[in-house]
Tab-separated table of C-alpha atoms and ligand atoms in Angstrom:
chain	number	residue	atom	x	y	z
A	1	MET	CA	0.000	0.000	0.000
A	2	LYS	CA	1.343	3.472	-0.895
A	3	CYS	CA	1.607	5.816	2.054
A	4	ASP	CA	0.925	9.577	1.629
A	5	HIS	CA	3.346	11.171	4.115
A	6	SER	CA	1.795	14.602	3.689
A	7	LEU	CA	-1.311	13.308	5.476
A	8	PHE	CA	0.822	12.516	8.520
A	9	LEU	CA	2.953	15.637	8.268
A	10	PHE	CA	0.086	18.097	7.893
A	11	PRO	CA	-1.020	18.076	11.577
A	12	PHE	CA	2.630	18.260	12.632
A	13	ALA	CA	3.183	21.325	10.394
A	14	LEU	CA	0.039	22.897	11.817
A	15	TYR	CA	1.316	22.253	15.332
A	16	ILE	CA	4.707	23.844	14.496
A	17	CYS	CA	2.984	26.940	13.016
A	18	HIS	CA	0.764	27.210	16.062
A	19	TYR	CA	3.762	26.794	18.377
A	20	MET	CA	5.896	29.335	16.459
A	21	ASP	CA	3.047	31.792	16.758
A	22	LYS	CA	2.951	31.256	20.518
A	23	ILE	CA	6.642	31.689	21.244
A	24	LYS	CA	7.313	35.344	21.169
A	25	THR	CA	10.132	37.175	22.895
A	26	ILE	CA	8.939	40.735	23.222
A	27	LEU	CA	11.189	43.656	24.068
A	28	ILE	CA	8.975	46.262	25.740
A	29	THR	CA	10.842	49.542	26.087
A	30	GLY	CA	9.880	52.021	28.814
A	31	GLY	CA	7.987	49.328	30.701
A	32	ALA	CA	8.547	51.032	34.059
A	33	GLY	CA	6.681	54.166	32.959
A	34	PHE	CA	2.977	54.942	33.145
A	35	ILE	CA	1.593	53.287	29.991
A	36	GLY	CA	4.499	50.850	29.623
A	37	SER	CA	3.859	49.332	33.064
A	38	HIS	CA	0.209	48.645	32.180
A	39	VAL	CA	1.287	47.025	28.900
A	40	VAL	CA	3.920	44.884	30.661
A	41	ARG	CA	1.414	43.780	33.320
A	42	LEU	CA	-1.216	42.861	30.720
A	43	PHE	CA	1.184	40.875	28.513
A	44	VAL	CA	3.011	39.107	31.361
A	45	LYS	CA	-0.239	37.951	32.947
A	46	LYS	CA	-2.307	37.248	29.830
A	47	TYR	CA	0.406	35.486	27.797
A	48	PRO	CA	2.478	33.216	30.062
A	49	ASP	CA	4.064	31.640	26.937
A	50	TYR	CA	5.571	34.942	25.859
A	51	LYS	CA	8.912	36.046	27.271
A	52	ILE	CA	8.673	39.751	28.190
A	53	ILE	CA	11.867	41.788	28.458
A	54	ASN	CA	11.435	45.263	29.870
A	55	LEU	CA	14.248	47.661	28.891
A	56	ASP	CA	14.000	50.904	30.840
A	57	LYS	CA	16.534	53.579	31.754
A	58	LEU	CA	14.585	54.419	34.929
A	59	THR	CA	14.537	58.161	34.376
A	60	TYR	CA	12.553	60.284	36.830
A	61	ALA	CA	9.410	58.860	35.115
A	62	GLY	CA	10.381	55.196	35.391
A	63	ASN	CA	9.605	53.375	38.591
A	64	LEU	CA	9.947	49.666	39.316
A	65	GLU	CA	7.304	49.991	42.036
A	66	ASN	CA	4.837	50.233	39.136
A	67	LEU	CA	5.541	46.563	38.429
A	68	SER	CA	5.789	45.081	41.925
A	69	ASP	CA	2.968	42.618	41.142
A	70	VAL	CA	4.733	41.016	38.144
A	71	VAL	CA	8.355	41.128	39.229
A	72	ASN	CA	8.407	37.446	40.245
A	73	GLU	CA	6.600	36.077	37.206
A	74	PRO	CA	8.787	33.507	35.368
A	75	ASN	CA	8.179	35.102	31.928
A	76	TYR	CA	9.250	38.625	33.017
A	77	PHE	CA	12.790	40.058	32.846
A	78	PHE	CA	13.970	43.592	33.604
A	79	ILE	CA	17.044	45.257	32.100
A	80	LYS	CA	18.086	48.722	33.241
A	81	GLY	CA	19.462	50.543	30.233
A	82	ASP	CA	19.161	53.230	27.613
A	83	ILE	CA	17.496	52.649	24.232
A	84	CYS	CA	20.174	54.942	22.737
A	85	ASP	CA	22.902	52.476	23.782
A	86	ALA	CA	23.370	50.532	20.515
A	87	ASP	CA	25.797	47.993	22.050
A	88	LEU	CA	23.326	47.102	24.787
A	89	VAL	CA	20.361	46.915	22.401
A	90	ASN	CA	22.319	44.667	20.021
A	91	GLN	CA	23.409	42.427	22.891
A	92	LEU	CA	19.794	42.048	23.993
A	93	PHE	CA	18.692	41.094	20.481
A	94	GLU	CA	21.451	38.523	20.223
A	95	LEU	CA	21.166	37.061	23.705
A	96	HIS	CA	17.378	36.857	23.913
A	97	GLN	CA	16.558	36.377	20.221
A	98	ILE	CA	14.014	39.194	20.344
A	99	THR	CA	11.141	38.526	17.934
A	100	HIS	CA	8.910	41.550	18.629
A	101	ILE	CA	9.200	45.082	20.010
A	102	ILE	CA	6.590	47.233	21.694
A	103	HIS	CA	8.320	50.597	21.908
A	104	THR	CA	6.822	52.850	24.582
A	105	ALA	CA	10.009	54.464	25.977
A	106	ALA	CA	10.053	58.214	25.493
A	107	GLU	CA	10.459	61.553	27.139
A	108	SER	CA	6.737	62.298	27.372
A	109	HIS	CA	6.018	65.633	29.092
A	110	VAL	CA	5.351	68.664	26.876
A	111	ASP	CA	6.412	71.232	29.510
A	112	ARG	CA	9.756	69.480	29.993
A	113	SER	CA	10.256	69.472	26.208
A	114	ILE	CA	9.811	73.243	26.176
A	115	ALA	CA	12.444	73.582	28.913
A	116	ASN	CA	14.899	71.037	27.487
A	117	PRO	CA	14.225	69.922	23.889
A	118	MET	CA	17.513	68.061	23.345
A	119	GLU	CA	16.640	65.198	25.711
A	120	PHE	CA	13.546	64.655	23.574
A	121	VAL	CA	15.566	64.534	20.363
A	122	THR	CA	17.981	62.078	21.945
A	123	THR	CA	15.542	59.567	23.418
A	124	ASN	CA	12.565	59.928	21.100
A	125	VAL	CA	14.399	60.200	17.781
A	126	ILE	CA	17.865	58.687	18.237
A	127	GLY	CA	16.611	56.041	20.673
A	128	THR	CA	13.893	54.956	18.239
A	129	CYS	CA	16.395	54.795	15.364
A	130	THR	CA	18.768	52.713	17.499
A	131	LEU	CA	15.997	50.148	18.030
A	132	LEU	CA	15.006	50.235	14.356
A	133	ASN	CA	18.604	49.559	13.318
A	134	ALA	CA	18.869	46.571	15.642
A	135	ALA	CA	15.545	45.139	14.439
A	136	LYS	CA	16.563	45.566	10.801
A	137	TYR	CA	19.957	43.951	11.374
A	138	PHE	CA	18.767	40.965	13.386
A	139	TRP	CA	15.531	40.260	11.509
A	140	GLN	CA	16.438	40.998	7.910
A	141	ALA	CA	17.183	37.357	6.994
A	142	ASP	CA	13.450	36.722	7.359
A	143	PHE	CA	10.992	39.389	8.449
A	144	THR	CA	8.117	36.927	8.972
A	145	ASN	CA	7.070	36.372	12.602
A	146	HIS	CA	8.540	39.743	13.624
A	147	LEU	CA	6.953	43.084	14.489
A	148	PHE	CA	8.173	46.553	15.472
A	149	TYR	CA	5.199	48.181	17.209
A	150	HIS	CA	5.755	51.903	17.776
A	151	ILE	CA	3.596	53.662	20.392
A	152	SER	CA	2.891	57.231	19.399
A	153	THR	CA	0.598	60.106	20.196
A	154	ASP	CA	-2.222	62.162	18.696
A	155	GLU	CA	-0.097	65.290	19.300
A	156	VAL	CA	1.746	64.633	16.009
A	157	TYR	CA	-1.391	65.849	14.195
A	158	GLY	CA	-1.189	69.317	15.770
A	159	ALA	CA	-4.277	71.152	16.978
A	160	LEU	CA	-7.929	70.993	15.944
A	161	GLY	CA	-10.305	73.952	15.871
A	162	GLU	CA	-13.679	73.652	17.521
A	163	THR	CA	-14.866	70.845	15.237
A	164	GLY	CA	-13.429	67.797	13.474
A	165	LEU	CA	-11.471	64.733	14.534
A	166	PHE	CA	-7.972	63.400	13.854
A	167	THR	CA	-8.072	60.431	11.466
A	168	GLU	CA	-5.147	58.250	10.376
A	169	ASP	CA	-4.915	60.455	7.251
A	170	THR	CA	-4.652	63.788	9.065
A	171	LYS	CA	-1.518	65.654	8.011
A	172	TYR	CA	1.279	65.781	10.604
A	173	ASP	CA	1.633	69.278	12.103
A	174	PRO	CA	3.436	69.054	15.466
A	175	HIS	CA	3.932	72.217	17.546
A	176	SER	CA	5.935	71.341	20.661
A	177	PRO	CA	9.449	69.897	20.783
A	178	TYR	CA	7.828	66.778	22.294
A	179	SER	CA	5.331	66.294	19.469
A	180	ALA	CA	7.955	67.169	16.845
A	181	SER	CA	10.247	64.473	18.256
A	182	LYS	CA	7.405	61.922	18.274
A	183	ALA	CA	6.429	62.885	14.703
A	184	SER	CA	10.043	62.465	13.659
A	185	SER	CA	10.196	59.003	15.243
A	186	ASP	CA	6.952	57.989	13.457
A	187	HIS	CA	8.489	59.062	10.132
A	188	PHE	CA	11.625	57.001	10.816
A	189	VAL	CA	9.523	53.937	11.646
A	190	ARG	CA	7.615	54.281	8.348
A	191	ALA	CA	10.862	54.948	6.476
A	192	TYR	CA	12.308	51.646	7.747
A	193	ALA	CA	9.163	49.866	6.553
A	194	ASP	CA	9.221	51.514	3.110
A	195	THR	CA	12.972	51.257	2.583
A	196	TYR	CA	13.894	47.948	4.177
A	197	GLY	CA	10.550	46.161	4.480
A	198	LEU	CA	10.670	46.165	8.297
A	199	PRO	CA	7.330	44.857	9.614
A	200	ILE	CA	5.899	47.734	11.633
A	201	VAL	CA	2.690	49.039	13.086
A	202	ILE	CA	2.068	52.431	14.726
A	203	SER	CA	-0.703	53.613	17.015
A	204	ASN	CA	-1.429	57.229	17.905
A	205	CYS	CA	-3.358	57.614	21.132
A	206	SER	CA	-5.079	60.475	22.917
A	207	ASN	CA	-4.482	61.542	26.558
A	208	ASN	CA	-4.338	58.648	29.017
A	209	TYR	CA	-5.211	58.737	32.715
A	210	GLY	CA	-5.255	56.146	35.508
A	211	PRO	CA	-3.039	54.532	38.172
A	212	TYR	CA	0.762	55.116	38.099
A	213	HIS	CA	0.396	58.364	36.104
A	214	PHE	CA	3.303	60.617	37.040
A	215	PRO	CA	1.995	63.671	38.941
A	216	GLU	CA	3.519	66.233	36.576
A	217	LYS	CA	0.564	65.632	34.187
A	218	LEU	CA	-2.737	67.447	34.676
A	219	ILE	CA	-4.948	64.808	36.343
A	220	PRO	CA	-2.506	63.290	38.860
A	221	LEU	CA	-0.986	66.725	39.541
A	222	CYS	CA	-4.422	68.057	40.498
A	223	ILE	CA	-5.262	64.971	42.586
A	224	ASN	CA	-1.997	65.413	44.496
A	225	ASN	CA	-2.539	69.156	44.963
A	226	ILE	CA	-6.141	68.716	46.123
A	227	ILE	CA	-4.963	66.194	48.723
A	228	ASN	CA	-2.311	68.688	49.895
A	229	ASN	CA	-4.518	71.800	49.640
A	230	LYS	CA	-2.192	73.360	47.051
A	231	PRO	CA	-3.194	75.594	44.079
A	232	LEU	CA	-4.502	73.853	40.938
A	233	PRO	CA	-2.649	75.590	38.078
A	234	ILE	CA	-4.842	76.032	34.989
A	235	TYR	CA	-2.963	77.203	31.909
A	236	GLY	CA	-4.533	80.198	30.104
A	237	LYS	CA	-8.303	80.203	30.360
A	238	GLY	CA	-8.637	76.430	30.798
A	239	GLU	CA	-10.460	76.182	27.467
A	240	ASN	CA	-8.085	73.706	25.815
A	241	VAL	CA	-9.709	70.368	25.074
A	242	ARG	CA	-8.258	66.876	25.503
A	243	ASP	CA	-9.788	63.456	24.701
A	244	TRP	CA	-9.219	61.252	27.772
A	245	LEU	CA	-8.829	57.470	27.763
A	246	TYR	CA	-8.395	55.119	30.749
A	247	VAL	CA	-4.886	53.638	30.551
A	248	GLU	CA	-6.049	49.990	30.751
A	249	ASP	CA	-8.242	50.613	27.706
A	250	HIS	CA	-5.119	51.841	25.906
A	251	ALA	CA	-3.229	48.698	26.949
A	252	ASN	CA	-6.104	46.553	25.629
A	253	ALA	CA	-6.037	48.449	22.330
A	254	ILE	CA	-2.275	47.805	22.099
A	255	ASP	CA	-2.947	44.097	22.702
A	256	SER	CA	-5.546	44.063	19.866
A	257	ILE	CA	-3.262	45.897	17.438
A	258	PHE	CA	-0.224	43.810	18.356
A	259	HIS	CA	-2.102	40.604	17.575
A	260	GLY	CA	-4.512	41.681	14.841
A	261	GLY	CA	-3.274	44.941	13.312
A	262	LYS	CA	-2.211	44.930	9.681
A	263	LYS	CA	1.527	45.336	9.157
A	264	GLY	CA	2.499	48.769	7.844
A	265	GLU	CA	-0.692	50.389	9.164
A	266	THR	CA	-1.449	53.166	11.606
A	267	TYR	CA	-4.304	52.995	14.127
A	268	ASN	CA	-5.744	55.921	16.071
A	269	ILE	CA	-6.829	55.200	19.649
A	270	GLY	CA	-9.076	57.577	21.597
A	271	GLY	CA	-11.715	57.840	24.262
A	272	HIS	CA	-14.574	59.691	22.472
A	273	ASN	CA	-14.340	61.737	25.620
A	274	GLU	CA	-13.565	65.436	25.177
A	275	TRP	CA	-13.216	67.753	28.137
A	276	THR	CA	-12.043	71.336	28.510
A	277	ASN	CA	-9.346	71.454	31.174
A	278	ILE	CA	-11.406	73.669	33.447
A	279	ASP	CA	-14.495	71.422	33.322
A	280	LEU	CA	-12.346	68.370	33.960
A	281	VAL	CA	-10.637	69.942	36.990
A	282	LYS	CA	-14.015	71.062	38.377
A	283	LEU	CA	-15.341	67.497	38.061
A	284	LEU	CA	-12.218	66.198	39.778
A	285	CYS	CA	-12.717	68.676	42.635
A	286	LYS	CA	-16.344	67.602	43.042
A	287	LEU	CA	-15.495	63.885	43.148
A	288	MET	CA	-12.618	64.441	45.551
A	289	ASP	CA	-14.609	66.638	47.945
A	290	VAL	CA	-16.952	63.694	48.481
A	291	LYS	CA	-14.160	61.127	48.795
A	292	ILE	CA	-12.070	63.110	51.302
A	293	ASN	CA	-14.999	64.483	53.263
A	294	ARG	CA	-14.751	68.120	52.286
A	295	THR	CA	-17.712	70.431	51.770
A	296	VAL	CA	-18.639	70.272	48.078
A	297	GLY	CA	-17.111	73.360	46.438
A	298	GLN	CA	-14.135	73.559	48.814
A	299	SER	CA	-11.467	72.105	46.490
A	300	GLU	CA	-12.622	74.284	43.570
A	301	GLN	CA	-11.354	77.276	45.568
A	302	LEU	CA	-7.836	75.979	44.836
A	303	ILE	CA	-8.190	76.627	41.071
A	304	THR	CA	-5.621	79.221	39.987
A	305	TYR	CA	-5.279	80.532	36.426
A	306	VAL	CA	-1.606	80.775	35.388
A	307	THR	CA	0.318	81.868	32.282
A	308	ASP	CA	-0.486	79.671	29.292
A	309	ARG	CA	1.841	76.960	27.949
A	310	ALA	CA	3.851	78.244	24.939
A	311	GLY	CA	2.455	76.873	21.658
A	312	HIS	CA	-0.474	75.318	23.564
A	313	ASP	CA	-2.593	73.162	21.205
A	314	LEU	CA	-6.261	74.113	21.472
A	315	ARG	CA	-7.986	70.793	20.970
A	316	TYR	CA	-7.246	67.102	20.389
A	317	ALA	CA	-9.950	64.570	19.503
A	318	ILE	CA	-9.539	61.155	17.930
A	319	ASP	CA	-11.599	59.272	15.388
A	320	ALA	CA	-10.928	55.659	16.438
A	321	SER	CA	-13.457	54.105	14.022
A	322	LYS	CA	-10.788	52.238	12.015
A	323	LEU	CA	-9.679	50.367	15.136
A	324	GLN	CA	-13.265	49.655	16.134
A	325	LYS	CA	-14.253	48.424	12.646
A	326	GLU	CA	-11.149	46.312	11.986
A	327	LEU	CA	-10.421	44.932	15.435
A	328	GLY	CA	-13.592	45.504	17.446
A	329	TRP	CA	-11.879	47.614	20.121
A	330	LYS	CA	-13.709	50.324	22.024
A	331	PRO	CA	-13.197	52.017	25.393
A	332	SER	CA	-14.737	50.046	28.260
A	333	LEU	CA	-15.042	52.728	30.945
A	334	GLN	CA	-17.185	55.844	31.231
A	335	PHE	CA	-15.105	58.862	32.285
A	336	GLU	CA	-16.650	59.439	35.732
A	337	GLU	CA	-16.141	55.777	36.585
A	338	GLY	CA	-12.523	55.834	35.381
A	339	LEU	CA	-11.807	59.082	37.209
A	340	SER	CA	-13.348	57.747	40.397
A	341	LYS	CA	-11.210	54.542	40.181
A	342	THR	CA	-8.144	56.691	39.534
A	343	ILE	CA	-8.760	58.949	42.553
A	344	ASP	CA	-9.323	55.893	44.761
A	345	TRP	CA	-6.019	54.432	43.555
A	346	TYR	CA	-4.099	57.617	44.453
A	347	LEU	CA	-5.791	57.827	47.848
A	348	GLN	CA	-4.899	54.189	48.568
A	349	ASN	CA	-1.320	54.561	47.308
A	350	SER	CA	-0.123	57.598	49.198
A	351	ALA	CA	3.330	56.032	49.706
A	352	TRP	CA	3.812	55.732	45.906
A	353	LEU	CA	2.724	59.353	45.486
A	354	LYS	CA	5.053	60.537	48.245
A	355	ASN	CA	8.031	58.645	46.785
A	356	VAL	CA	7.656	60.031	43.269
A	357	THR	CA	7.024	63.609	44.371
A	358	SER	CA	10.116	63.895	46.549
A	359	GLY	CA	13.612	64.981	45.500
A	360	ASP	CA	14.105	65.922	41.866
A	361	TYR	CA	10.409	66.311	41.204
A	362	GLN	CA	10.090	69.018	43.877
A	363	HIS	CA	12.819	70.988	42.133
A	364	PHE	CA	11.110	70.617	38.719
A	365	TYR	CA	7.745	71.654	40.155
A	366	GLU	CA	9.064	74.730	41.924
A	367	THR	CA	11.015	75.922	38.868
A	368	LEU	CA	8.192	75.357	36.366
A	369	TYR	CA	5.423	76.996	38.340
A	370	ALA	CA	7.444	79.720	40.126
A	371	ASN	CA	7.213	82.213	37.266
A	372	ARG	CA	3.767	81.422	35.904
B	1	NAD	P1	6.317	58.034	30.894
B	1	NAD	O1	7.090	59.301	30.850
B	1	NAD	O2	5.412	57.776	32.053
B	1	NAD	O3	7.304	56.778	30.817
B	1	NAD	C1	8.381	56.735	29.938
B	1	NAD	C2	9.259	55.545	30.324
B	1	NAD	O4	10.344	55.491	29.390
B	1	NAD	C3	9.883	55.678	31.723
B	1	NAD	O5	9.813	54.449	32.392
B	1	NAD	C4	11.329	56.051	31.441
B	1	NAD	O6	12.234	55.629	32.449
B	1	NAD	C5	11.566	55.343	30.115
B	1	NAD	N1	12.637	55.978	29.337
B	1	NAD	C6	12.781	57.295	29.044
B	1	NAD	N2	13.893	57.485	28.328
B	1	NAD	C7	14.457	56.258	28.131
B	1	NAD	C8	15.608	55.798	27.453
B	1	NAD	N3	16.436	56.647	26.821
B	1	NAD	N4	15.873	54.476	27.443
B	1	NAD	C9	15.051	53.594	28.078
B	1	NAD	N5	13.955	53.993	28.751
B	1	NAD	C10	13.648	55.303	28.780
B	1	NAD	O7	5.539	57.972	29.511
B	1	NAD	P2	4.038	57.522	29.220
B	1	NAD	O8	3.131	58.642	29.509
B	1	NAD	O9	3.810	56.198	29.824
B	1	NAD	O10	4.114	57.370	27.628
B	1	NAD	C11	4.577	56.158	27.051
B	1	NAD	C12	4.523	56.273	25.534
B	1	NAD	O11	3.183	56.529	25.133
B	1	NAD	C13	5.358	57.427	24.987
B	1	NAD	O12	5.938	57.001	23.797
B	1	NAD	C14	4.348	58.530	24.745
B	1	NAD	O13	4.772	59.349	23.681
B	1	NAD	C15	3.126	57.727	24.354
B	1	NAD	N6	1.813	58.338	24.667
B	1	NAD	C16	1.532	58.805	25.913
B	1	NAD	C17	0.263	59.301	26.184
B	1	NAD	C18	-0.116	59.787	27.563
B	1	NAD	O14	-1.208	60.342	27.728
B	1	NAD	N7	0.703	59.615	28.579
B	1	NAD	C19	-0.705	59.333	25.186
B	1	NAD	C20	-0.371	58.866	23.902
B	1	NAD	C21	0.887	58.339	23.659
B	2	DAU	O1	-2.430	63.681	23.697
B	2	DAU	C1	-1.507	62.719	24.118
B	2	DAU	C2	-0.465	63.377	25.000
B	2	DAU	O2	-1.105	63.682	26.240
B	2	DAU	C3	0.752	62.501	25.230
B	2	DAU	O3	1.400	62.284	24.019
B	2	DAU	C4	1.710	63.162	26.224
B	2	DAU	O4	2.801	62.300	26.503
B	2	DAU	C5	0.956	63.450	27.508
B	2	DAU	O5	1.783	64.113	28.426
B	2	DAU	C6	-0.289	64.288	27.218
B	2	DAU	O6	0.076	65.629	26.801
B	2	DAU	P1	-0.739	66.921	27.308
B	2	DAU	O7	0.143	68.079	27.194
B	2	DAU	O8	-2.075	66.978	26.683
B	2	DAU	O9	-0.958	66.477	28.850
B	2	DAU	P2	-0.809	67.301	30.212
B	2	DAU	O10	-1.382	66.446	31.293
B	2	DAU	O11	0.543	67.875	30.401
B	2	DAU	O12	-1.822	68.533	29.989
B	2	DAU	C7	-3.200	68.314	29.718
B	2	DAU	C8	-3.838	69.664	29.495
B	2	DAU	O13	-3.840	70.384	30.736
B	2	DAU	C9	-3.095	70.550	28.519
B	2	DAU	O14	-4.027	71.307	27.787
B	2	DAU	C10	-2.245	71.461	29.408
B	2	DAU	C11	-3.094	71.601	30.648
B	2	DAU	N1	-2.372	71.777	31.938
B	2	DAU	C12	-1.368	70.902	32.227
B	2	DAU	C13	-0.681	71.005	33.409
B	2	DAU	C14	0.436	70.045	33.736
B	2	DAU	C15	-2.748	72.773	32.823
B	2	DAU	O15	-3.689	73.561	32.552
B	2	DAU	N2	-2.065	72.885	34.008
B	2	DAU	C16	-1.038	72.045	34.339
B	2	DAU	O16	-0.430	72.229	35.439
């Protein structure tokens, strides 16, 4: 009797394909930061078969306390280091046989970029190119089963007027050194795809909020100042609009895009949740008055209008319909619910808040707000 080996080999081949798809070694950069730590936590816990390597320089914004609940997981590894250090990045690729990158590391605060643009050029542009070079070099023999996922921001699109939404086709028009450096890094990522065929995907997200958010950004800064009865600095007239998304919803969107996004594509991620800064801070005051047993209206007295941010973008708002249509993602939390969870987290984690607001941060805060 003649034996057809392909009949026997077919299930084996299927098994190999399935297995290859499961073994991923993912380099997550900036995993000790705000968004990065939520992405690391999600991937480490949800995908025990993946090996997760977190490369973080631990700048003022990076904090290993953000990951205390995953530190002992067998599929999690931490490396302290700089994404601009080509020797280190190459060593990591070689040693760990990195198959995928989720690149979140960045200098991320607009006000700091106004004070010191060069750090933003270094980390956001040169750091990204250093990673791209390593990925190109180590993967170029066969780009299949690899992905360079670049995490970017809606700020690359510039500012909207009173109407309209940013789509994936909106022209880039960055205004701050931060957004210019992120726009530049997005262009490099696309250039590596177009020129060398590097498998990439980019997502541009709106403003995140939630646990582990560094208290230099509006929401955690105001929570911290309300707790400590300090002024709540509102830039200009407080009429600028941001589209807020709970950070775990962002991490879930990243998970969907990582696994289902089309290579070479861009996806916008947003909360369908626009707030002027002043309305948002008033809502925060109202929620906090109840939670910390103050008379309603008491915390609002702390609102203080200060000199506007230079080049302050009026409005950001994201059209995330491509992501919803293609991958079925949408935000899970209503804003009041997310804000309430966030406040509770800060109230329950006063030690975390105290640690990150001591030392260098005090100096930054006093210098930035002294002359406003
Ligand atoms: P973050 O400032 O909280 O964290 C940045 C992390 O990167 C820190 O852990 C820091 O130590 C690390 N890092 C900085 N420079 C590094 C370097 N040279 N080498 C290695 N690690 C370095 O930032 P975030 O708010 O979590 O933002 C993460 C990413 O998401 C950024 O790329 C940002 O542009 C993007 N993003 C942020 C938001 C937001 O609302 N926060 C929204 C959209 C997109
Ligand atoms: O849109 C996505 C971006 O959102 C991310 O790419 C950035 O990394 C992230 O920092 C954030 O940028 P913003 O500048 O929008 O966030 P920030 O929290 O600094 O400010 C939110 C709004 O509040 C903005 O209009 C400026 C204003 N603001 C901010 C601070 C810190 C104030 O009025 N007072 C303040 O003290």
